[in-house]
């Protein structure tokens, strides 16, 4: 019982997903909704994919999330001016009332993912509510923060997951019921994924979902740099205010399991011959003659089931690299981390190969690029004379277990998907 002279202890706060007035394209003002969407900013392969998206439609969202100009300041100013102009011209219009958005992705092969897009309260790491599983690169956080400050908007949702495990029944029922109604929008992007979006505005529904989600913990599946950006921007401004929240897609992976793929590395100024030469006596190296990319990736998967393995490409062939020297690993991999972390391919790649063998700094864009598309990584390596390091994906349960222990994986270790398309709904902080 609270007595005079004693302050009442604050109850712990859970996930707080709040409604917002979405900013969306007017379909009558653009060529097609599919033509104005984009993958998330860090998935766009540059410059090829960027040019393709820019030419798809003059209003493609890539002009906001990846503006092009001579300096960072000019890029951000351009994005802010573009956003203001599109809003003034009615290309982007705000929904009449705040809501949470049910978002569905489906393909013809049977993949189905549904979740809720909303404005999530930005929590401190000590609250253990939103768990990262990867480290971030400071220069990318700084770049995203500058863009968000300039535009005063969350331009694309990051992807968070939680495990309902039969307890998020109200939220699940609401999502399923809503998906039976006519959507606000429906489009199919060129990757064959069908997208649909609905708005949930009923106060009773919103309250019920909010109460249920407050009992859950979320894992960042995609968007570590944007979450770190939300945290930085919230710390800069007085609270309460619009920067206390950030745009997210929240998916219950007990109902809709995500796919986990690897993110590959492109080492710009390291030819394959030099990369392989440095591995002599440290790893087993086998050239896969006459092997196409799909078969090479199958060989990588088989090797990865027995231990650390990588696939190098860029000289017209594939080279399977596995069986690292145990003494090399003992010398280079920190021993003060869980075994699950020490044996990750990404750990061995970063602390052993990049740091100690190849001497490539992981946070230098001039030396290394992180690319989601396997074929594009190989093609760019062959064209530029660099080395493609192809990775095998880690299992989701490993990612989640490490995150719950507070152990982050090396940067760009995983690619969860399907990722939300950028451009379907934005959050302007002045609405």
CSV table of C-alpha atoms in Angstrom, one decimal:
chain,number,residue,atom,x,y,z
A,1,UNK,CA,0.0,0.0,0.0
A,2,UNK,CA,1.3,3.5,-0.9
A,3,UNK,CA,1.7,5.7,2.1
A,4,UNK,CA,2.3,9.4,2.5
A,5,UNK,CA,5.9,10.4,2.0
A,6,UNK,CA,6.7,7.4,-0.2
A,7,UNK,CA,6.7,7.6,-4.0
A,8,UNK,CA,4.9,4.9,-5.8
A,9,UNK,CA,7.2,2.6,-7.8
A,10,UNK,CA,6.7,2.8,-11.6
A,11,UNK,CA,5.3,-0.3,-13.1
A,12,UNK,CA,7.5,-1.8,-15.8
A,13,UNK,CA,6.5,-0.9,-19.3
A,14,UNK,CA,6.2,-3.4,-22.1
A,15,UNK,CA,6.0,-3.0,-25.8
A,16,UNK,CA,3.9,0.0,-26.7
A,17,UNK,CA,2.7,0.0,-30.3
A,18,UNK,CA,0.7,3.1,-30.9
A,19,UNK,CA,-1.5,4.2,-33.9
A,20,UNK,CA,-0.4,6.9,-36.2
A,21,UNK,CA,-1.7,8.8,-39.3
A,22,UNK,CA,0.0,7.0,-42.2
A,23,UNK,CA,1.4,9.0,-45.1
A,24,UNK,CA,0.6,7.1,-48.3
A,25,UNK,CA,0.9,7.5,-52.0
A,26,UNK,CA,-2.3,8.6,-53.8
A,27,UNK,CA,-2.6,5.9,-56.5
A,28,UNK,CA,-4.2,8.4,-58.9
A,29,UNK,CA,-1.0,10.5,-58.8
A,30,UNK,CA,1.6,7.8,-59.5
A,31,UNK,CA,2.1,5.3,-62.3
A,32,UNK,CA,1.5,2.3,-60.0
A,33,UNK,CA,2.0,1.5,-56.4
A,34,UNK,CA,4.5,-1.2,-57.3
A,35,UNK,CA,6.6,1.3,-59.3
A,36,UNK,CA,7.0,3.7,-56.3
A,37,UNK,CA,8.1,1.0,-53.8
A,38,UNK,CA,11.7,-0.1,-53.0
A,39,UNK,CA,13.4,-2.7,-50.9
A,40,UNK,CA,14.8,-1.2,-47.6
A,41,UNK,CA,17.7,1.3,-48.2
A,42,UNK,CA,20.4,-1.2,-47.2
A,43,UNK,CA,19.1,-3.9,-49.6
A,44,UNK,CA,19.2,-1.8,-52.7
A,45,UNK,CA,22.3,-2.8,-54.8
A,46,UNK,CA,24.1,0.3,-55.8
A,47,UNK,CA,24.4,1.8,-58.4
A,48,UNK,CA,22.5,-0.7,-60.6
A,49,UNK,CA,19.4,-1.2,-58.4
A,50,UNK,CA,19.3,2.4,-57.5
A,51,UNK,CA,19.3,3.6,-61.1
A,52,UNK,CA,16.6,1.0,-61.9
A,53,UNK,CA,14.3,2.2,-59.1
A,54,UNK,CA,14.9,5.9,-60.0
A,55,UNK,CA,13.8,5.2,-63.6
A,56,UNK,CA,10.8,3.1,-62.5
A,57,UNK,CA,8.7,6.1,-61.5
A,58,UNK,CA,9.6,9.8,-60.8
A,59,UNK,CA,8.0,9.4,-57.4
A,60,UNK,CA,9.8,6.2,-56.3
A,61,UNK,CA,10.5,6.2,-52.6
A,62,UNK,CA,14.2,5.6,-53.3
A,63,UNK,CA,14.4,9.4,-53.9
A,64,UNK,CA,13.7,9.8,-50.2
A,65,UNK,CA,15.5,6.9,-48.6
A,66,UNK,CA,18.6,7.1,-50.9
A,67,UNK,CA,18.7,10.7,-52.2
A,68,UNK,CA,21.5,11.5,-54.7
A,69,UNK,CA,23.7,14.6,-54.5
A,70,UNK,CA,27.3,15.6,-54.2
A,71,UNK,CA,27.5,15.9,-50.4
A,72,UNK,CA,25.6,14.3,-47.5
A,73,UNK,CA,24.2,17.7,-46.5
A,74,UNK,CA,22.9,18.3,-50.1
A,75,UNK,CA,21.4,14.7,-50.2
A,76,UNK,CA,19.5,15.2,-47.0
A,77,UNK,CA,18.2,18.7,-48.0
A,78,UNK,CA,17.1,17.2,-51.3
A,79,UNK,CA,15.1,14.5,-49.6
A,80,UNK,CA,13.5,17.0,-47.2
A,81,UNK,CA,12.6,19.2,-50.2
A,82,UNK,CA,11.2,16.3,-52.2
A,83,UNK,CA,9.1,15.1,-49.3
A,84,UNK,CA,7.7,18.6,-48.7
A,85,UNK,CA,6.9,19.0,-52.4
A,86,UNK,CA,5.2,15.6,-52.8
A,87,UNK,CA,3.0,16.3,-49.8
A,88,UNK,CA,2.1,19.8,-51.1
A,89,UNK,CA,1.3,18.3,-54.5
A,90,UNK,CA,-0.9,15.6,-53.0
A,91,UNK,CA,1.4,12.8,-54.2
A,92,UNK,CA,1.6,11.7,-50.6
A,93,UNK,CA,-1.5,12.2,-48.4
A,94,UNK,CA,-2.2,11.5,-44.8
A,95,UNK,CA,-4.9,9.1,-43.7
A,96,UNK,CA,-7.8,10.8,-41.9
A,97,UNK,CA,-7.4,9.1,-38.5
A,98,UNK,CA,-4.7,7.3,-36.7
A,99,UNK,CA,-4.5,3.6,-36.8
A,100,UNK,CA,-2.4,0.5,-36.8
A,101,UNK,CA,-1.8,-1.1,-40.2
A,102,UNK,CA,-2.2,-4.8,-40.9
A,103,UNK,CA,0.3,-5.6,-43.6
A,104,UNK,CA,0.4,-8.8,-45.6
A,105,UNK,CA,3.0,-10.2,-47.9
A,106,UNK,CA,2.3,-13.3,-50.0
A,107,UNK,CA,4.0,-15.1,-52.9
A,108,UNK,CA,2.8,-17.8,-55.3
A,109,UNK,CA,5.1,-20.4,-53.7
A,110,UNK,CA,3.0,-20.4,-50.5
A,111,UNK,CA,4.9,-17.8,-48.4
A,112,UNK,CA,2.5,-15.8,-46.2
A,113,UNK,CA,3.5,-13.1,-43.7
A,114,UNK,CA,1.2,-10.8,-41.7
A,115,UNK,CA,2.0,-8.3,-39.1
A,116,UNK,CA,1.2,-4.9,-37.6
A,117,UNK,CA,2.8,-1.6,-38.6
A,118,UNK,CA,2.7,1.0,-35.9
A,119,UNK,CA,4.7,3.6,-34.0
A,120,UNK,CA,6.7,1.7,-31.3
A,121,UNK,CA,7.9,3.4,-28.1
A,122,UNK,CA,11.6,3.7,-28.3
A,123,UNK,CA,12.9,1.9,-25.2
A,124,UNK,CA,16.3,1.8,-23.5
A,125,UNK,CA,18.5,-1.3,-23.8
A,126,UNK,CA,18.2,-1.8,-20.0
A,127,UNK,CA,14.4,-2.4,-20.4
A,128,UNK,CA,15.2,-5.6,-22.4
A,129,UNK,CA,12.1,-5.0,-24.6
A,130,UNK,CA,13.7,-4.7,-28.0
A,131,UNK,CA,16.6,-7.0,-28.4
A,132,UNK,CA,19.3,-6.4,-31.0
A,133,UNK,CA,21.3,-9.3,-32.3
A,134,UNK,CA,23.9,-7.4,-34.4
A,135,UNK,CA,26.3,-4.6,-33.8
A,136,UNK,CA,25.9,-1.4,-35.8
A,137,UNK,CA,28.3,0.8,-37.7
A,138,UNK,CA,28.4,4.3,-36.3
A,139,UNK,CA,28.8,6.0,-39.7
A,140,UNK,CA,25.5,4.4,-40.9
A,141,UNK,CA,23.6,5.5,-37.8
A,142,UNK,CA,24.9,9.0,-38.2
A,143,UNK,CA,23.9,9.0,-41.9
A,144,UNK,CA,20.3,7.7,-41.1
A,145,UNK,CA,20.0,10.2,-38.2
A,146,UNK,CA,20.9,13.1,-40.5
A,147,UNK,CA,18.3,12.0,-43.0
A,148,UNK,CA,15.5,11.6,-40.4
A,149,UNK,CA,16.3,15.0,-38.9
A,150,UNK,CA,16.2,16.6,-42.3
A,151,UNK,CA,12.9,15.0,-43.3
A,152,UNK,CA,11.3,14.8,-39.8
A,153,UNK,CA,9.9,11.5,-40.9
A,154,UNK,CA,10.2,7.7,-40.5
A,155,UNK,CA,10.5,6.8,-44.2
A,156,UNK,CA,10.4,3.0,-43.9
A,157,UNK,CA,9.5,0.5,-41.1
A,158,UNK,CA,12.1,-1.7,-39.6
A,159,UNK,CA,11.2,-5.4,-39.0
A,160,UNK,CA,10.7,-6.7,-35.4
A,161,UNK,CA,9.5,-10.1,-34.4
A,162,UNK,CA,8.0,-11.6,-31.2
A,163,UNK,CA,6.9,-15.1,-30.3
A,164,UNK,CA,3.1,-15.2,-29.5
A,165,UNK,CA,3.3,-18.9,-28.7
A,166,UNK,CA,-0.5,-19.1,-28.3
A,167,UNK,CA,-0.7,-16.1,-26.0
A,168,UNK,CA,-1.3,-13.3,-28.6
A,169,UNK,CA,-4.7,-14.5,-29.5
A,170,UNK,CA,-6.5,-11.1,-29.6
A,171,UNK,CA,-3.9,-9.7,-31.9
A,172,UNK,CA,-3.8,-12.8,-34.1
A,173,UNK,CA,-7.6,-12.8,-34.4
A,174,UNK,CA,-7.7,-9.1,-35.3
A,175,UNK,CA,-5.1,-9.6,-38.0
A,176,UNK,CA,-6.9,-12.6,-39.5
A,177,UNK,CA,-10.3,-10.9,-39.4
A,178,UNK,CA,-8.9,-7.7,-40.9
A,179,UNK,CA,-7.3,-9.6,-43.7
A,180,UNK,CA,-10.7,-10.8,-44.8
A,181,UNK,CA,-11.8,-7.2,-45.5
A,182,UNK,CA,-11.1,-5.0,-48.6
A,183,UNK,CA,-7.6,-3.5,-48.3
A,184,UNK,CA,-6.6,0.1,-48.5
A,185,UNK,CA,-4.1,-0.9,-51.1
A,186,UNK,CA,-2.9,-4.0,-53.0
A,187,UNK,CA,0.0,-4.3,-55.3
A,188,UNK,CA,2.5,-6.9,-56.7
A,189,UNK,CA,6.1,-5.9,-56.8
A,190,UNK,CA,8.5,-7.1,-59.5
A,191,UNK,CA,9.9,-9.8,-57.2
A,192,UNK,CA,6.5,-11.5,-57.3
A,193,UNK,CA,5.4,-10.6,-53.8
A,194,UNK,CA,1.8,-9.5,-53.4
A,195,UNK,CA,1.3,-6.7,-50.8
A,196,UNK,CA,-1.9,-5.7,-49.1
A,197,UNK,CA,-2.5,-3.1,-46.3
A,198,UNK,CA,-5.4,-2.4,-44.0
A,199,UNK,CA,-6.0,0.2,-41.3
A,200,UNK,CA,-7.3,-0.6,-37.8
A,201,UNK,CA,-8.8,2.4,-36.2
A,202,UNK,CA,-11.4,1.1,-33.7
A,203,UNK,CA,-10.4,2.3,-30.2
A,204,UNK,CA,-11.5,-0.9,-28.5
A,205,UNK,CA,-9.4,-3.0,-31.0
A,206,UNK,CA,-6.4,-0.8,-30.5
A,207,UNK,CA,-6.6,-0.9,-26.7
A,208,UNK,CA,-6.9,-4.7,-26.8
A,209,UNK,CA,-3.9,-5.1,-29.0
A,210,UNK,CA,-1.9,-2.7,-26.9
A,211,UNK,CA,-2.7,-4.5,-23.7
A,212,UNK,CA,-1.7,-7.9,-25.2
A,213,UNK,CA,1.6,-6.7,-26.8
A,214,UNK,CA,2.7,-5.1,-23.6
A,215,UNK,CA,3.5,-8.6,-22.3
A,216,UNK,CA,5.9,-9.4,-25.1
A,217,UNK,CA,9.5,-8.8,-26.0
A,218,UNK,CA,10.7,-8.1,-29.5
A,219,UNK,CA,13.8,-9.1,-31.5
A,220,UNK,CA,15.1,-6.8,-34.2
A,221,UNK,CA,15.0,-8.9,-37.3
A,222,UNK,CA,16.0,-6.2,-39.8
A,223,UNK,CA,16.8,-2.5,-39.1
A,224,UNK,CA,19.4,-2.4,-36.3
A,225,UNK,CA,20.8,0.9,-37.7
A,226,UNK,CA,17.4,2.5,-37.9
A,227,UNK,CA,16.6,1.4,-34.3
A,228,UNK,CA,19.9,2.8,-33.1
A,229,UNK,CA,18.9,6.0,-35.0
A,230,UNK,CA,15.6,6.2,-33.3
A,231,UNK,CA,17.3,5.9,-29.9
A,232,UNK,CA,19.8,8.7,-30.8
A,233,UNK,CA,17.1,11.0,-32.0
A,234,UNK,CA,14.9,10.4,-29.0
A,235,UNK,CA,17.8,11.2,-26.7
A,236,UNK,CA,18.3,14.6,-28.5
A,237,UNK,CA,14.8,15.8,-27.9
A,238,UNK,CA,12.5,16.6,-25.0
A,239,UNK,CA,10.0,13.9,-24.0
A,240,UNK,CA,7.2,13.4,-24.5
A,241,UNK,CA,7.2,14.1,-28.2
A,242,UNK,CA,6.9,12.4,-31.6
A,243,UNK,CA,10.6,11.2,-31.5
A,244,UNK,CA,9.7,8.9,-28.6
A,245,UNK,CA,8.3,6.5,-31.2
A,246,UNK,CA,9.6,4.9,-34.3
A,247,UNK,CA,8.0,3.1,-37.3
A,248,UNK,CA,8.1,-0.7,-37.1
A,249,UNK,CA,6.5,-3.8,-38.6
A,250,UNK,CA,5.9,-6.3,-35.8
A,251,UNK,CA,5.4,-10.0,-36.8
A,252,UNK,CA,4.5,-13.0,-34.6
A,253,UNK,CA,6.9,-15.6,-35.8
A,254,UNK,CA,5.1,-18.3,-33.9
A,255,UNK,CA,2.4,-17.9,-36.6
A,256,UNK,CA,4.5,-16.5,-39.5
A,257,UNK,CA,8.1,-17.9,-39.3
A,258,UNK,CA,10.5,-15.6,-41.1
A,259,UNK,CA,13.1,-16.8,-43.6
A,260,UNK,CA,16.7,-16.2,-42.5
A,261,UNK,CA,19.3,-15.6,-45.3
A,262,UNK,CA,22.9,-14.6,-45.2
A,263,UNK,CA,24.3,-11.2,-46.1
A,264,UNK,CA,27.4,-11.6,-48.3
A,265,UNK,CA,30.6,-9.5,-48.4
A,266,UNK,CA,32.3,-7.9,-51.3
A,267,UNK,CA,36.0,-7.0,-50.7
A,268,UNK,CA,36.6,-4.3,-53.2
A,269,UNK,CA,40.4,-4.1,-53.5
A,270,UNK,CA,41.3,-7.7,-52.6
A,271,UNK,CA,41.7,-10.0,-55.7
A,272,UNK,CA,40.6,-13.6,-55.3
A,273,UNK,CA,44.2,-14.8,-55.9
A,274,UNK,CA,45.5,-12.7,-53.0
A,275,UNK,CA,42.6,-13.7,-50.7
A,276,UNK,CA,43.3,-17.4,-51.4
A,277,UNK,CA,47.0,-17.0,-51.1
A,278,UNK,CA,46.7,-15.6,-47.6
A,279,UNK,CA,44.7,-18.7,-46.6
A,280,UNK,CA,47.5,-21.2,-47.3
A,281,UNK,CA,48.0,-23.5,-44.3
A,282,UNK,CA,45.2,-21.8,-42.4
A,283,UNK,CA,42.0,-23.1,-44.1
A,284,UNK,CA,41.3,-25.9,-46.5
A,285,UNK,CA,40.6,-24.5,-50.0
A,286,UNK,CA,39.0,-26.4,-52.8
A,287,UNK,CA,38.3,-25.0,-56.3
A,288,UNK,CA,34.8,-26.1,-57.5
A,289,UNK,CA,35.5,-26.5,-61.3
A,290,UNK,CA,32.5,-26.4,-63.7
A,291,UNK,CA,30.1,-25.5,-60.9
A,292,UNK,CA,27.2,-23.1,-61.3
A,293,UNK,CA,26.1,-20.8,-58.4
A,294,UNK,CA,23.2,-22.9,-57.1
A,295,UNK,CA,25.4,-26.0,-56.9
A,296,UNK,CA,28.2,-24.1,-55.3
A,297,UNK,CA,25.8,-22.8,-52.6
A,298,UNK,CA,24.7,-26.4,-52.0
A,299,UNK,CA,28.3,-27.3,-51.5
A,300,UNK,CA,28.7,-24.4,-49.1
A,301,UNK,CA,25.6,-25.6,-47.1
A,302,UNK,CA,27.0,-29.1,-46.8
A,303,UNK,CA,30.4,-27.9,-45.6
A,304,UNK,CA,28.8,-25.4,-43.2
A,305,UNK,CA,26.9,-28.3,-41.5
A,306,UNK,CA,30.3,-29.6,-40.3
A,307,UNK,CA,31.9,-26.3,-39.3
A,308,UNK,CA,32.9,-22.9,-40.5
A,309,UNK,CA,32.8,-22.6,-44.3
A,310,UNK,CA,32.8,-19.8,-46.9
A,311,UNK,CA,32.6,-19.6,-50.6
A,312,UNK,CA,34.9,-17.2,-52.5
A,313,UNK,CA,34.2,-15.9,-56.0
A,314,UNK,CA,35.2,-13.2,-58.4
A,315,UNK,CA,37.7,-14.8,-60.7
A,316,UNK,CA,35.2,-16.8,-62.7
A,317,UNK,CA,35.3,-19.8,-60.4
A,318,UNK,CA,34.0,-20.8,-56.9
A,319,UNK,CA,36.4,-21.7,-54.1
A,320,UNK,CA,35.1,-23.5,-51.0
A,321,UNK,CA,37.0,-22.5,-47.9
A,322,UNK,CA,36.5,-24.6,-44.7
A,323,UNK,CA,38.2,-26.5,-41.9
A,324,UNK,CA,40.0,-23.6,-40.2
A,325,UNK,CA,43.2,-24.3,-38.3
A,326,UNK,CA,42.1,-24.8,-34.6
A,327,UNK,CA,45.2,-23.0,-33.4
A,328,UNK,CA,44.3,-20.0,-35.6
A,329,UNK,CA,40.8,-19.9,-34.1
A,330,UNK,CA,42.2,-20.2,-30.5
A,331,UNK,CA,44.5,-17.3,-31.2
A,332,UNK,CA,42.0,-14.9,-32.8
A,333,UNK,CA,38.5,-15.7,-31.5
A,334,UNK,CA,37.7,-14.2,-28.1
A,335,UNK,CA,37.2,-16.8,-25.4
A,336,UNK,CA,34.9,-14.8,-23.2
A,337,UNK,CA,31.8,-15.2,-25.3
A,338,UNK,CA,29.3,-18.1,-25.5
A,339,UNK,CA,30.2,-21.1,-27.7
A,340,UNK,CA,27.3,-20.3,-30.0
A,341,UNK,CA,28.9,-16.9,-30.8
A,342,UNK,CA,32.5,-18.2,-31.0
A,343,UNK,CA,31.5,-20.8,-33.7
A,344,UNK,CA,29.5,-18.5,-35.9
A,345,UNK,CA,30.7,-18.2,-39.5
A,346,UNK,CA,30.3,-14.4,-39.2
A,347,UNK,CA,32.5,-14.4,-36.1
A,348,UNK,CA,35.2,-16.3,-37.8
A,349,UNK,CA,34.9,-14.2,-40.9
A,350,UNK,CA,35.2,-10.9,-39.0
A,351,UNK,CA,37.7,-11.6,-36.2
A,352,UNK,CA,39.8,-14.1,-38.0
A,353,UNK,CA,39.7,-13.6,-41.7
A,354,UNK,CA,39.0,-9.9,-42.0
A,355,UNK,CA,41.0,-8.7,-39.0
A,356,UNK,CA,43.9,-11.1,-38.9
A,357,UNK,CA,44.3,-12.7,-42.3
A,358,UNK,CA,43.1,-10.2,-44.9
A,359,UNK,CA,43.4,-7.0,-42.8
A,360,UNK,CA,40.2,-5.5,-44.2
A,361,UNK,CA,38.4,-3.1,-41.8
A,362,UNK,CA,34.8,-4.1,-41.5
A,363,UNK,CA,33.5,-0.5,-41.2
A,364,UNK,CA,35.2,0.9,-44.3
A,365,UNK,CA,32.8,1.4,-47.3
A,366,UNK,CA,35.8,1.8,-49.5
A,367,UNK,CA,37.1,-1.7,-48.6
A,368,UNK,CA,34.0,-3.8,-48.0
A,369,UNK,CA,30.3,-3.8,-49.1
A,370,UNK,CA,27.5,-5.9,-47.6
A,371,UNK,CA,25.1,-7.3,-50.2
A,372,UNK,CA,22.0,-9.4,-49.8
A,373,UNK,CA,21.7,-10.7,-53.3
A,374,UNK,CA,24.0,-13.7,-53.9
A,375,UNK,CA,24.3,-13.4,-57.7
A,376,UNK,CA,24.8,-9.6,-57.5
A,377,UNK,CA,27.7,-10.1,-55.1
A,378,UNK,CA,29.4,-12.5,-57.5
A,379,UNK,CA,28.7,-10.3,-60.6
A,380,UNK,CA,30.1,-7.2,-58.9
A,381,UNK,CA,33.2,-9.0,-57.7
A,382,UNK,CA,33.9,-10.3,-61.2
A,383,UNK,CA,33.3,-6.9,-62.8
A,384,UNK,CA,35.4,-4.9,-60.2
A,385,UNK,CA,38.2,-7.4,-59.7
A,386,UNK,CA,37.4,-7.9,-56.0
A,387,UNK,CA,36.5,-11.0,-53.9
A,388,UNK,CA,33.0,-12.1,-53.1
A,389,UNK,CA,32.7,-13.9,-49.7
A,390,UNK,CA,29.4,-15.9,-49.8
A,391,UNK,CA,27.9,-16.9,-46.5
A,392,UNK,CA,25.6,-19.7,-45.3
A,393,UNK,CA,22.6,-18.4,-43.1
A,394,UNK,CA,22.4,-18.9,-39.4
A,395,UNK,CA,19.3,-20.4,-37.8
A,396,UNK,CA,16.7,-18.1,-36.2
A,397,UNK,CA,16.8,-19.9,-32.8
A,398,UNK,CA,20.6,-19.2,-32.6
A,399,UNK,CA,20.0,-15.5,-33.2
A,400,UNK,CA,17.2,-15.3,-30.7
A,401,UNK,CA,19.1,-17.2,-28.0
A,402,UNK,CA,22.1,-15.0,-28.3
A,403,UNK,CA,20.0,-11.9,-28.2
A,404,UNK,CA,18.3,-13.0,-25.0
A,405,UNK,CA,21.8,-13.5,-23.5
A,406,UNK,CA,22.6,-9.9,-24.5
A,407,UNK,CA,25.3,-11.1,-26.9
A,408,UNK,CA,25.3,-9.3,-30.3
A,409,UNK,CA,26.5,-11.0,-33.5
A,410,UNK,CA,29.0,-9.4,-35.9
A,411,UNK,CA,27.5,-6.7,-38.1
A,412,UNK,CA,25.4,-7.8,-41.0
A,413,UNK,CA,25.3,-11.4,-39.9
A,414,UNK,CA,21.7,-12.2,-41.0
A,415,UNK,CA,19.0,-11.2,-43.4
A,416,UNK,CA,15.5,-11.9,-42.1
A,417,UNK,CA,12.6,-11.8,-44.6
A,418,UNK,CA,10.5,-11.1,-46.3
A,419,UNK,CA,11.3,-7.5,-45.5
A,420,UNK,CA,8.5,-4.8,-45.6
A,421,UNK,CA,8.5,-2.9,-48.9
A,422,UNK,CA,9.5,0.7,-48.5
A,423,UNK,CA,6.9,3.2,-49.8
A,424,UNK,CA,3.6,1.6,-48.7
A,425,UNK,CA,3.2,3.7,-45.6
A,426,UNK,CA,5.4,6.5,-44.1
A,427,UNK,CA,5.2,8.3,-40.7
A,428,UNK,CA,5.6,12.0,-40.8
A,429,UNK,CA,6.4,13.4,-37.3
A,430,UNK,CA,4.2,16.5,-37.8
A,431,UNK,CA,1.0,14.5,-38.2
